[in-house]
mmCIF file of N, CA, C and O in Angstrom:
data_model
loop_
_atom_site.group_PDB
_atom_site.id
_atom_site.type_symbol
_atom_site.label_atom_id
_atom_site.label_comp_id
_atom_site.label_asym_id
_atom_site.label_seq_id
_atom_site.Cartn_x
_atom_site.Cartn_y
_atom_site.Cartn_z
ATOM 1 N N UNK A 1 67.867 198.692 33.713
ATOM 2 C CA UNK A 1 67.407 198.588 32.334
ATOM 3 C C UNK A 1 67.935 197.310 31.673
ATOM 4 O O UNK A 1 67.336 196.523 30.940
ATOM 5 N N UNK A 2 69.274 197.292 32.135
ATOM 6 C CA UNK A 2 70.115 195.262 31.091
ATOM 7 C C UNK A 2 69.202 194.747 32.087
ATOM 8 O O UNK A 2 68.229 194.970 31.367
ATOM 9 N N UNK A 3 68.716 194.283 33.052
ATOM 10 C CA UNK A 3 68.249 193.961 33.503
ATOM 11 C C UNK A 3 66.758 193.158 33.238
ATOM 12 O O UNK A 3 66.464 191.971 33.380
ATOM 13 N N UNK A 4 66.067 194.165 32.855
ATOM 14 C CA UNK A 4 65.191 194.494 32.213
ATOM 15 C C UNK A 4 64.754 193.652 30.803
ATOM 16 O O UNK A 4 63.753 193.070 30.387
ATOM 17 N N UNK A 5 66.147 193.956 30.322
ATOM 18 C CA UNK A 5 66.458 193.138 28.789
ATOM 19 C C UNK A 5 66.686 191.902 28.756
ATOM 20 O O UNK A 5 66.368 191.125 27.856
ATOM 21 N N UNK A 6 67.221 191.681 29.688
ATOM 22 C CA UNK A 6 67.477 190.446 29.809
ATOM 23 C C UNK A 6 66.370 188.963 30.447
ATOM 24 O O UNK A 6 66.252 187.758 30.227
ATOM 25 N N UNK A 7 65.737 190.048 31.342
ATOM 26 C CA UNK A 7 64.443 189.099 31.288
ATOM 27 C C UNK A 7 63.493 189.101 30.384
ATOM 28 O O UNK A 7 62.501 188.376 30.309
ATOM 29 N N UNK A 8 63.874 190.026 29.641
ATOM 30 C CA UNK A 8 62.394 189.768 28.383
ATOM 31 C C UNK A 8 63.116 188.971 27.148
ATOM 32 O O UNK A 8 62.418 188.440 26.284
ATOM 33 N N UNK A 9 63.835 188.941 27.125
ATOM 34 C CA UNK A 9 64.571 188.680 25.907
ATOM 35 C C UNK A 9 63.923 187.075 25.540
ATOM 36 O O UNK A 9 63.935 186.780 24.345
ATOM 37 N N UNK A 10 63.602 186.480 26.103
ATOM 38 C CA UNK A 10 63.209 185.323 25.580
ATOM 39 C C UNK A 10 61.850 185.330 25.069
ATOM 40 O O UNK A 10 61.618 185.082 23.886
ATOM 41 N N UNK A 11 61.050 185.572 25.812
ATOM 42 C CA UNK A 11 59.829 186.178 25.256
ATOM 43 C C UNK A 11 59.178 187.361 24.041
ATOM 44 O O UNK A 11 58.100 187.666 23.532
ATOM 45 N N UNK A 12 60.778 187.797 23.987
ATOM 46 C CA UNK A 12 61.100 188.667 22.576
ATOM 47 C C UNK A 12 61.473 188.064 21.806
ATOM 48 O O UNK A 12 61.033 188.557 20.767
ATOM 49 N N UNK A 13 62.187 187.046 21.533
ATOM 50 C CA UNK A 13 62.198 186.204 20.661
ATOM 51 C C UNK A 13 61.323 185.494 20.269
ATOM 52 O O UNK A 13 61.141 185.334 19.062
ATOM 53 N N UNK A 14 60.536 184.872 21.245
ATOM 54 C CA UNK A 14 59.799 183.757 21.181
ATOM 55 C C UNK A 14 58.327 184.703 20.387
ATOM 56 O O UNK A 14 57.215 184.288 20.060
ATOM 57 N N UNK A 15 58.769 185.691 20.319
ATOM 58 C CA UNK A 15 56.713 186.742 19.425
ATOM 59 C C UNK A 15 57.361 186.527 18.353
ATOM 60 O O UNK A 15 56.539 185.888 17.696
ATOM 61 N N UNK A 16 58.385 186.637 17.651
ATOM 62 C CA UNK A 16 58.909 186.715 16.259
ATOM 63 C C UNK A 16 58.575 185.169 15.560
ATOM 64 O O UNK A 16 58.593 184.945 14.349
ATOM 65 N N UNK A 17 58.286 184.230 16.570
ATOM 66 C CA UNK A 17 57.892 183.004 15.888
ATOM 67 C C UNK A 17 56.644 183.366 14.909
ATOM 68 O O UNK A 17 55.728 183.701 15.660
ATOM 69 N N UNK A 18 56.302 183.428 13.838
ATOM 70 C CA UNK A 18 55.293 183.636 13.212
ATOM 71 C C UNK A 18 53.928 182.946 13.765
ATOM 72 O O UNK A 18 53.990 181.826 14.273
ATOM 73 N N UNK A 19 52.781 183.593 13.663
ATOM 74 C CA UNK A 19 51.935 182.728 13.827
ATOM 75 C C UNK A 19 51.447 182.491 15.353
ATOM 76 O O UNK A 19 50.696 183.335 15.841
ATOM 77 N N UNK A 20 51.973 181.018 16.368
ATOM 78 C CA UNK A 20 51.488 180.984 17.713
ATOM 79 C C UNK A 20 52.707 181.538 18.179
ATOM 80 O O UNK A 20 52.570 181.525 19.402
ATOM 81 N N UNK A 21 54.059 182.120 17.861
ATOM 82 C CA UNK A 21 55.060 182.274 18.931
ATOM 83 C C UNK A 21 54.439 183.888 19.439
ATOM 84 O O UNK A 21 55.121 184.252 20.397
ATOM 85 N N UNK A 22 53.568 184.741 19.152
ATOM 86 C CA UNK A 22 52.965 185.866 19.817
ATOM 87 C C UNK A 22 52.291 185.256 20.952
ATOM 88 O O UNK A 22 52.842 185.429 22.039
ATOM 89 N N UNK A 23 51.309 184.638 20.933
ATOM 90 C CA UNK A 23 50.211 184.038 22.132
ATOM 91 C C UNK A 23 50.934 183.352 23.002
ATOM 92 O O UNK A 23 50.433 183.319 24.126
ATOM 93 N N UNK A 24 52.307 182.589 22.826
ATOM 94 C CA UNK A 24 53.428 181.780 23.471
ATOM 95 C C UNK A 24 54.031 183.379 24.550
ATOM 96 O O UNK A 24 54.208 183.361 25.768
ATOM 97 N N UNK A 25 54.229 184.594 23.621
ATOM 98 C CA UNK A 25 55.309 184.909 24.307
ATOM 99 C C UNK A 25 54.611 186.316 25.327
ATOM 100 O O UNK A 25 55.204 187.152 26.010
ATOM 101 N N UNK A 26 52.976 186.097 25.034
ATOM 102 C CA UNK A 26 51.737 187.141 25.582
ATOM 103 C C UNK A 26 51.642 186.214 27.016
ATOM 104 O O UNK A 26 51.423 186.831 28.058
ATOM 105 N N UNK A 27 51.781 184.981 27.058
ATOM 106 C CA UNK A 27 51.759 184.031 28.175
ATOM 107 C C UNK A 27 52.577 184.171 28.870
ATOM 108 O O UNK A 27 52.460 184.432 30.067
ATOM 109 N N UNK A 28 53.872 183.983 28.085
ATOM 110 C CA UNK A 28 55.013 184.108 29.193
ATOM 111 C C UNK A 28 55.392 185.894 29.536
ATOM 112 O O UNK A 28 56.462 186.058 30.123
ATOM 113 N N UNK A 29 54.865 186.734 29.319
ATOM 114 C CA UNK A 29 54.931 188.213 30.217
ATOM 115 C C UNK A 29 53.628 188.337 30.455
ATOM 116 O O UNK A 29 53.236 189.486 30.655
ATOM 117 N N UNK A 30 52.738 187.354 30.496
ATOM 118 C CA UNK A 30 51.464 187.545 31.165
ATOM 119 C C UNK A 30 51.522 188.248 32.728
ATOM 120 O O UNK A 30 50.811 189.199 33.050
ATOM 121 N N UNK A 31 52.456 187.626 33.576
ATOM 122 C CA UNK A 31 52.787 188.311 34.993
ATOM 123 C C UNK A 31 53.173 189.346 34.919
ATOM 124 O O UNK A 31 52.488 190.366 34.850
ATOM 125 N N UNK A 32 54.647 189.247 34.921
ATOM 126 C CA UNK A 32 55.502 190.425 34.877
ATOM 127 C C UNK A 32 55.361 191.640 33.966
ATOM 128 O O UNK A 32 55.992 192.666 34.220
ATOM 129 N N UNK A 33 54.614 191.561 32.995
ATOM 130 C CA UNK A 33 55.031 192.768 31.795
ATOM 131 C C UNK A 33 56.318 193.429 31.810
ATOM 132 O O UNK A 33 56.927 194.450 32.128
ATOM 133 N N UNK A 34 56.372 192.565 31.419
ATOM 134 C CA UNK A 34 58.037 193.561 30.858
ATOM 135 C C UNK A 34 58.255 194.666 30.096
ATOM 136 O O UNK A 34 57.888 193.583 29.642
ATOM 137 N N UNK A 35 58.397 195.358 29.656
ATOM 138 C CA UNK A 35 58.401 196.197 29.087
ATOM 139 C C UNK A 35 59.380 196.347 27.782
ATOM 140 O O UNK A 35 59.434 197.337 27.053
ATOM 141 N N UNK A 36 60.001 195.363 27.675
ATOM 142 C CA UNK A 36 61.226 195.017 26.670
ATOM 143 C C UNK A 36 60.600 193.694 25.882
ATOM 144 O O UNK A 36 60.646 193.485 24.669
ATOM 145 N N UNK A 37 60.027 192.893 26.870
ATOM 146 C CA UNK A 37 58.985 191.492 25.960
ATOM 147 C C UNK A 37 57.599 192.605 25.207
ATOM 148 O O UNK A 37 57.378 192.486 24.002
ATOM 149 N N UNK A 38 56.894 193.474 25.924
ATOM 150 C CA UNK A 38 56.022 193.826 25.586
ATOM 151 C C UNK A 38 56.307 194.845 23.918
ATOM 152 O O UNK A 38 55.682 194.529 22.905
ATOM 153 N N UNK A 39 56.984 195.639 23.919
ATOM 154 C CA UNK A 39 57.784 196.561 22.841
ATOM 155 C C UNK A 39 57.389 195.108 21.951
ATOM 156 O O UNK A 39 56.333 194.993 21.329
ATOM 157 N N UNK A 40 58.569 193.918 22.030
ATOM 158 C CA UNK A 40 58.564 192.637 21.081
ATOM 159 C C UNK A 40 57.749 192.166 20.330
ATOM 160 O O UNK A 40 57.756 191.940 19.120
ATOM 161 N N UNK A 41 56.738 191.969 21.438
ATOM 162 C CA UNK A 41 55.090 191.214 21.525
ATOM 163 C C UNK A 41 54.569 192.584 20.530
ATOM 164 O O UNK A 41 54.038 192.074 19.545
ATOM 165 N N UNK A 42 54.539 193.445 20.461
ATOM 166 C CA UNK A 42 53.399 194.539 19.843
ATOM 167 C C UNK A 42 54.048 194.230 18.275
ATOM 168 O O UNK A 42 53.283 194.115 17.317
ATOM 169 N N UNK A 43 55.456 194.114 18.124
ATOM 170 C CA UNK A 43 55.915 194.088 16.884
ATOM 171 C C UNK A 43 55.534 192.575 16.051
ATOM 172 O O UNK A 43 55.096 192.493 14.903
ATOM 173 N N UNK A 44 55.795 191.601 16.850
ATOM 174 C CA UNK A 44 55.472 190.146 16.284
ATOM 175 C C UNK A 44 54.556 190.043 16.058
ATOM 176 O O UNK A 44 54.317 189.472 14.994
ATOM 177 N N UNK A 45 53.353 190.550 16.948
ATOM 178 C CA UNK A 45 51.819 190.466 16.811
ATOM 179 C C UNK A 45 51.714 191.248 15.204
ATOM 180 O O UNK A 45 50.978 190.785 14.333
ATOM 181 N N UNK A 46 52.380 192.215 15.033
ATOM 182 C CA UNK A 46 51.814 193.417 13.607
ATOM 183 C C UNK A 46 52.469 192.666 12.592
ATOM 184 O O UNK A 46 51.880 192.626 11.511
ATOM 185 N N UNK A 47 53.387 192.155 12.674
ATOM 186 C CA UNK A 47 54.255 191.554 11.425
ATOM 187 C C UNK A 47 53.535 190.090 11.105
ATOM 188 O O UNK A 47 53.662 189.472 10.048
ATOM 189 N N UNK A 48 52.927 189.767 11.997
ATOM 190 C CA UNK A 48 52.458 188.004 12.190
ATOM 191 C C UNK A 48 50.769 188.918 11.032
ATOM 192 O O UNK A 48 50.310 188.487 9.974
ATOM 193 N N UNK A 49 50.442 189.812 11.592
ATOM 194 C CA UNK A 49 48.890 189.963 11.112
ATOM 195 C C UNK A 49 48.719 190.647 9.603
ATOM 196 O O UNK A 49 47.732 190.689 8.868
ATOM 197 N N UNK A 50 50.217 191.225 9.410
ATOM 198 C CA UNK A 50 50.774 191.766 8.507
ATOM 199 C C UNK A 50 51.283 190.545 7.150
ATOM 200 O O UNK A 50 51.130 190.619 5.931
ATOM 201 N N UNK A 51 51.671 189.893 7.676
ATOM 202 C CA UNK A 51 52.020 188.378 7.246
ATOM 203 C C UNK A 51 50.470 187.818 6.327
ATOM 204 O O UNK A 51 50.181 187.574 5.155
ATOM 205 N N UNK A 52 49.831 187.810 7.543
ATOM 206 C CA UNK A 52 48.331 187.022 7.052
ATOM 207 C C UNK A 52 46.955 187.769 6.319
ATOM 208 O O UNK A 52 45.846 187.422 5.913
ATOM 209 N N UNK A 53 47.808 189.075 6.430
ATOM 210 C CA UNK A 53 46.540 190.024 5.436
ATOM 211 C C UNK A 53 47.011 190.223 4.032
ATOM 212 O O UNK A 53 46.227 190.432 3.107
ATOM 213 N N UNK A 54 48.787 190.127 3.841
ATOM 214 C CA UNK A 54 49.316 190.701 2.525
ATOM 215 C C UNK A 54 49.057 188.766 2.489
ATOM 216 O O UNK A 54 48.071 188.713 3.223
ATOM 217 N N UNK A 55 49.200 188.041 2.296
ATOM 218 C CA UNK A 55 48.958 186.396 2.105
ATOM 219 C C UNK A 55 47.550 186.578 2.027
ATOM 220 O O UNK A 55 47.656 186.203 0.860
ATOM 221 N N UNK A 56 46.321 186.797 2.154
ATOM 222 C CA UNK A 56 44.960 186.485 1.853
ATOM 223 C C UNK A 56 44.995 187.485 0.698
ATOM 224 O O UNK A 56 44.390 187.263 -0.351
ATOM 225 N N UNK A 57 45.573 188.373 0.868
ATOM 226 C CA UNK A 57 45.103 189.051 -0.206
ATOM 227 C C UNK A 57 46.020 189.157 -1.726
ATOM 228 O O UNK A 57 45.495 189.582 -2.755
ATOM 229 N N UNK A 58 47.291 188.750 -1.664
ATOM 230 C CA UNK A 58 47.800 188.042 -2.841
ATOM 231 C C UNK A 58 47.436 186.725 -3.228
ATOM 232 O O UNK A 58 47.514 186.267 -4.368
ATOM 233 N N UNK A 59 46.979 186.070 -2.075
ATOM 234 C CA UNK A 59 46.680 185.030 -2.637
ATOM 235 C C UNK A 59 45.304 184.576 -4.508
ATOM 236 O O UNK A 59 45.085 183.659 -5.299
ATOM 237 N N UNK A 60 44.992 185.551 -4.302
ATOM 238 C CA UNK A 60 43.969 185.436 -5.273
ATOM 239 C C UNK A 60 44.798 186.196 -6.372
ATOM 240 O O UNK A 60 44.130 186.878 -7.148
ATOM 241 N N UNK A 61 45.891 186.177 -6.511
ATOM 242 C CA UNK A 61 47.012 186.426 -7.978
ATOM 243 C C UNK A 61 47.700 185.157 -8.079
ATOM 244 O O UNK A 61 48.328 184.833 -7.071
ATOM 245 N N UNK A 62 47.732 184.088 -9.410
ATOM 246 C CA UNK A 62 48.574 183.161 -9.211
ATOM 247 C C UNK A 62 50.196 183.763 -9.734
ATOM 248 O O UNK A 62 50.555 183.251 -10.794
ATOM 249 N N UNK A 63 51.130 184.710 -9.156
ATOM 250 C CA UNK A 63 51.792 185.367 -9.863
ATOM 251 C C UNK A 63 52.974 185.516 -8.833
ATOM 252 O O UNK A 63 52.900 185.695 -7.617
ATOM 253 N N UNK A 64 53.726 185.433 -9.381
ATOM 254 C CA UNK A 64 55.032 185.248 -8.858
ATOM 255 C C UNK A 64 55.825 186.457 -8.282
ATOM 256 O O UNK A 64 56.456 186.620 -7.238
ATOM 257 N N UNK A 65 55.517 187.350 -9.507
ATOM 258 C CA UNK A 65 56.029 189.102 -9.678
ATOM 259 C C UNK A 65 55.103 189.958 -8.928
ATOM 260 O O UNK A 65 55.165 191.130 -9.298
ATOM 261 N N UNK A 66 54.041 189.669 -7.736
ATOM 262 C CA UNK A 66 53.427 189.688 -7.000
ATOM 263 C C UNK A 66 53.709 189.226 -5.554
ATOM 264 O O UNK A 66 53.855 190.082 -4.681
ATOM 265 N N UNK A 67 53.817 187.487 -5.166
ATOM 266 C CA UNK A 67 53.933 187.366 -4.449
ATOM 267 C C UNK A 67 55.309 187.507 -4.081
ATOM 268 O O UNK A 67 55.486 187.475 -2.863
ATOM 269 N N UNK A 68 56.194 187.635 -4.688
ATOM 270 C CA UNK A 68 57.944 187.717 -4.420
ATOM 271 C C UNK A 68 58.091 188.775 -3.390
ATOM 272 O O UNK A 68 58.798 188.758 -2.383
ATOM 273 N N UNK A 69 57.196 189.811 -3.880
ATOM 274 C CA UNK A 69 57.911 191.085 -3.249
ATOM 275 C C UNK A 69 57.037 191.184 -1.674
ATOM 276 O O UNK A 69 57.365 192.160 -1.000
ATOM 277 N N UNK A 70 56.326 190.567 -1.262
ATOM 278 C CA UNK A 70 55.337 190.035 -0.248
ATOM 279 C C UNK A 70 56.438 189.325 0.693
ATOM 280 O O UNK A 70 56.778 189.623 1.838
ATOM 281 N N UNK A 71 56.921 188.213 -0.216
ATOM 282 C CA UNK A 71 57.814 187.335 1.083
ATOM 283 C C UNK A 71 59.092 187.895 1.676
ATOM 284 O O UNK A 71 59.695 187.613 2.712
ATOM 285 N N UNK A 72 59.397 189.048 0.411
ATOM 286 C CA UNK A 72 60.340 189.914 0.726
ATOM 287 C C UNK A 72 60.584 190.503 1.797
ATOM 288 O O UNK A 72 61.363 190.494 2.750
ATOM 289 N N UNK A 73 59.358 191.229 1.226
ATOM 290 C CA UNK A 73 58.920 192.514 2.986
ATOM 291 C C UNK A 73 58.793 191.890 4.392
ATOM 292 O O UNK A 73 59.299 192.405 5.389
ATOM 293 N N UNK A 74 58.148 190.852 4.398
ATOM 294 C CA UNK A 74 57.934 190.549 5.901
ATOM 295 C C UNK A 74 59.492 189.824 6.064
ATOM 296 O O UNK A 74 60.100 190.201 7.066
ATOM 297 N N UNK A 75 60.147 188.903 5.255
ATOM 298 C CA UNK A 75 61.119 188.650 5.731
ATOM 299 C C UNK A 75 62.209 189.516 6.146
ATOM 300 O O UNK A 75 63.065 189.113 6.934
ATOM 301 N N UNK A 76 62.223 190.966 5.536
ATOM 302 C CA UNK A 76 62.741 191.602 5.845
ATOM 303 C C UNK A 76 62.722 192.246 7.275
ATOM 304 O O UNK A 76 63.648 192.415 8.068
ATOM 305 N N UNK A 77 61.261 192.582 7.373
ATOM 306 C CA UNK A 77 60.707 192.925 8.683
ATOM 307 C C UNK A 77 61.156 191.726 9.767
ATOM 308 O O UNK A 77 61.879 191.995 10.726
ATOM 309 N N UNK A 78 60.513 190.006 9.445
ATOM 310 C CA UNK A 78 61.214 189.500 10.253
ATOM 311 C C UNK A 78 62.540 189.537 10.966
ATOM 312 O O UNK A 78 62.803 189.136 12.100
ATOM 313 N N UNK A 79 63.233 190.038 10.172
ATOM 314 C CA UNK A 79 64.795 189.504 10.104
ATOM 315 C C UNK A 79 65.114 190.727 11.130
ATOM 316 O O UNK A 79 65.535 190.485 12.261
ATOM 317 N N UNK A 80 64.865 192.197 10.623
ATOM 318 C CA UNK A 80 64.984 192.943 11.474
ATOM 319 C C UNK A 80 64.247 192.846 13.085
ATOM 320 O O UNK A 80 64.844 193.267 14.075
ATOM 321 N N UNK A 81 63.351 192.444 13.131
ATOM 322 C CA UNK A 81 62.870 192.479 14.447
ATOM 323 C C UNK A 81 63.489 191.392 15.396
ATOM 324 O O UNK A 81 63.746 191.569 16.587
ATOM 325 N N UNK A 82 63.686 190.250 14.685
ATOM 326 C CA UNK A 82 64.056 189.178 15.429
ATOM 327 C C UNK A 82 65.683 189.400 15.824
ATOM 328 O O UNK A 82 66.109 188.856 16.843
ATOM 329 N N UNK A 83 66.458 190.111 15.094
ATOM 330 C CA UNK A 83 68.041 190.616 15.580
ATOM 331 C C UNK A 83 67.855 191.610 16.247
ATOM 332 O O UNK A 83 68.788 191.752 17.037
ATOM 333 N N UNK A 84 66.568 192.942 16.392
ATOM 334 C CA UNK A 84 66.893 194.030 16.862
ATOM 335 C C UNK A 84 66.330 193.208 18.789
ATOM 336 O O UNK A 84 66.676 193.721 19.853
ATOM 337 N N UNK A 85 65.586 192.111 18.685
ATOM 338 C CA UNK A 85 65.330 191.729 20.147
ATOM 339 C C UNK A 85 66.265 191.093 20.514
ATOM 340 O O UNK A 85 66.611 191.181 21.692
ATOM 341 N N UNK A 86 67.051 190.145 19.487
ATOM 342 C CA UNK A 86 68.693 189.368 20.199
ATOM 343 C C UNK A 86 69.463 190.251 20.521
ATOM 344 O O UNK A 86 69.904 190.132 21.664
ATOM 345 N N UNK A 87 69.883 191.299 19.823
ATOM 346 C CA UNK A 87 70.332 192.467 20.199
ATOM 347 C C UNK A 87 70.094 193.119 21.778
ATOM 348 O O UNK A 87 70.977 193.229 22.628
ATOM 349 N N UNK A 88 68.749 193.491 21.918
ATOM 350 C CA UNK A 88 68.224 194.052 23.180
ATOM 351 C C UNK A 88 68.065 195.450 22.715
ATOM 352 O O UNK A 88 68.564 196.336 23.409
ATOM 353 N N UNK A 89 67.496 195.728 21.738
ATOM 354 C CA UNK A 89 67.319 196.936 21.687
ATOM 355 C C UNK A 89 66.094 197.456 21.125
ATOM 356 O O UNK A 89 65.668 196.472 20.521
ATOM 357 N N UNK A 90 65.253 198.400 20.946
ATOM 358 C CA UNK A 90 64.088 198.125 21.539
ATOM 359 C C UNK A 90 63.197 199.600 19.401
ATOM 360 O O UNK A 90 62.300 200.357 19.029
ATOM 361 N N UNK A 91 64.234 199.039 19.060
ATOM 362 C CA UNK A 91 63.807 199.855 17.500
ATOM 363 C C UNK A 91 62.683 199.052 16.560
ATOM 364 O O UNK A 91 62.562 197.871 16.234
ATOM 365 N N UNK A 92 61.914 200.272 16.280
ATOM 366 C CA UNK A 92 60.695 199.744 15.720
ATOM 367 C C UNK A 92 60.972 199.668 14.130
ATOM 368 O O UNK A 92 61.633 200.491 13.497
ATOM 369 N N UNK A 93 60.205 198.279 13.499
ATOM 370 C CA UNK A 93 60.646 198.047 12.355
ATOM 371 C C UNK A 93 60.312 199.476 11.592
ATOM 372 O O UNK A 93 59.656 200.501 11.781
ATOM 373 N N UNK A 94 61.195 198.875 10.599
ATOM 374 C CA UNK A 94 60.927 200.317 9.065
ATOM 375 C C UNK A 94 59.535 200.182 8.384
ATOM 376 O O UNK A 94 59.002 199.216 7.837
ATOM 377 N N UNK A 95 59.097 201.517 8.603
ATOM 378 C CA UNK A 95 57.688 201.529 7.874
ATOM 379 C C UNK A 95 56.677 201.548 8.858
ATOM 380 O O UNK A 95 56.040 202.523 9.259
ATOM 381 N N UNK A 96 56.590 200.271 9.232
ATOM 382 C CA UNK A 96 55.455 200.086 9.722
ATOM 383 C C UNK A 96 55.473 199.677 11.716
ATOM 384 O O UNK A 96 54.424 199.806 12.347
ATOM 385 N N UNK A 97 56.340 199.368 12.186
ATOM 386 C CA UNK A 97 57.071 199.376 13.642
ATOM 387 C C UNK A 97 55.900 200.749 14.437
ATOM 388 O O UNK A 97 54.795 200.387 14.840
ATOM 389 N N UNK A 98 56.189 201.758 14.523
ATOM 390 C CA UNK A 98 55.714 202.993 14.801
ATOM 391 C C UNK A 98 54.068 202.254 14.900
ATOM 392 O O UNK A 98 53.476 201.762 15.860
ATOM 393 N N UNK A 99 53.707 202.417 13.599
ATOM 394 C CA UNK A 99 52.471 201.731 13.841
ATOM 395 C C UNK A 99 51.931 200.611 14.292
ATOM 396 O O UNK A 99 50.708 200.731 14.360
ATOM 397 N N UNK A 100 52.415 199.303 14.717
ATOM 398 C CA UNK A 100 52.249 198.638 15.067
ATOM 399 C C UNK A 100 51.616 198.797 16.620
ATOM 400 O O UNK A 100 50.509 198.570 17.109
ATOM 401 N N UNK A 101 53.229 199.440 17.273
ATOM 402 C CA UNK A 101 53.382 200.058 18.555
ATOM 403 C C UNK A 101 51.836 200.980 19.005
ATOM 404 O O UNK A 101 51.226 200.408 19.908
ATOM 405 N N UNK A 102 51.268 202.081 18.579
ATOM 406 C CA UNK A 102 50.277 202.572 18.005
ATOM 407 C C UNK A 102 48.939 201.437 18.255
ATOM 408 O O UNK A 102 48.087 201.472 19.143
ATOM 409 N N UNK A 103 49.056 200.738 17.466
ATOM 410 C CA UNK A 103 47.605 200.534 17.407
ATOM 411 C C UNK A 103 47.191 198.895 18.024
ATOM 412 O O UNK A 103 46.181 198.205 17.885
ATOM 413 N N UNK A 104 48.512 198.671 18.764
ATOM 414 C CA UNK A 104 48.510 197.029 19.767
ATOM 415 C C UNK A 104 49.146 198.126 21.297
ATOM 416 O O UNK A 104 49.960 197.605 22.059
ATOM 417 N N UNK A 105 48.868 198.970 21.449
ATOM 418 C CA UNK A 105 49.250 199.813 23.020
ATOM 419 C C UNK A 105 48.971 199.012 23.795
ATOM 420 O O UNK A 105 49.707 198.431 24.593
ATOM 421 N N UNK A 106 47.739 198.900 23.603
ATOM 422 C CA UNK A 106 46.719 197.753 25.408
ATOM 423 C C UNK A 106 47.298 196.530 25.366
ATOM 424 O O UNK A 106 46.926 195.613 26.097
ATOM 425 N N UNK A 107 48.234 196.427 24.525
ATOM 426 C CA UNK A 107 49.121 195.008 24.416
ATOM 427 C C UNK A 107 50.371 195.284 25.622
ATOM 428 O O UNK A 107 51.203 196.112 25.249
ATOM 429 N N UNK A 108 50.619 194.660 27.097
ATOM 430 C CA UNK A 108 51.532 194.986 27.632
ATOM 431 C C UNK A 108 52.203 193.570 28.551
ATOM 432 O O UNK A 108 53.225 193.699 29.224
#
């Protein structure tokens, strides 16, 4: 299982890059599936799409007391996901983690 962790671990990091570090880190467990990169990959992918749906859709508020609590959440989410994969441990973010996992499955 450290084992395990330890080969994914870079590729678990590398999904938390917002944006292209998911498709970067879907490449690099393209072979192997890991199962510790893959857990990663399902979370970066939901937080990255999560990122770009609460952003299109605040965007049409020019408001501060709006978007604040937006950069909040995902940074929060970031922050947690990106320590719980340096870590090696395999916990799904608060809230929304569970679901992510859920509805990116065929993601492996």
């Amino acid at each position: 299982m450290n084992n395990t962790i330890e080969e994914g671990k870079t590729a678990a990091i590398t999904s938390y890059i917002l944006g292209i570090g998911v498709f970067i880190a879907m490449s690099m467990n393209a072979e192997d599936k890991n199962p510790f990169a893959s857990f990663h990959i399902r979370q970066g992918l939901g937080i990255t799409l999560t990122f770009i749906s609460l952003g299109l859709i605040i965007s049409n508020f020019d408001s501060m007391m709006i978007s604040a609590p937006m950069w909040i959440f995902v940074s929060v989410l970031w922050t947690y996901g990106i320590f719980s994969a340096i870590k090696g441990e395999t916990k799904p973010m608060p809230l929304v983690g569970n679901l992510y996992q859920k509805w990116f499955k065929s993601i492996s």
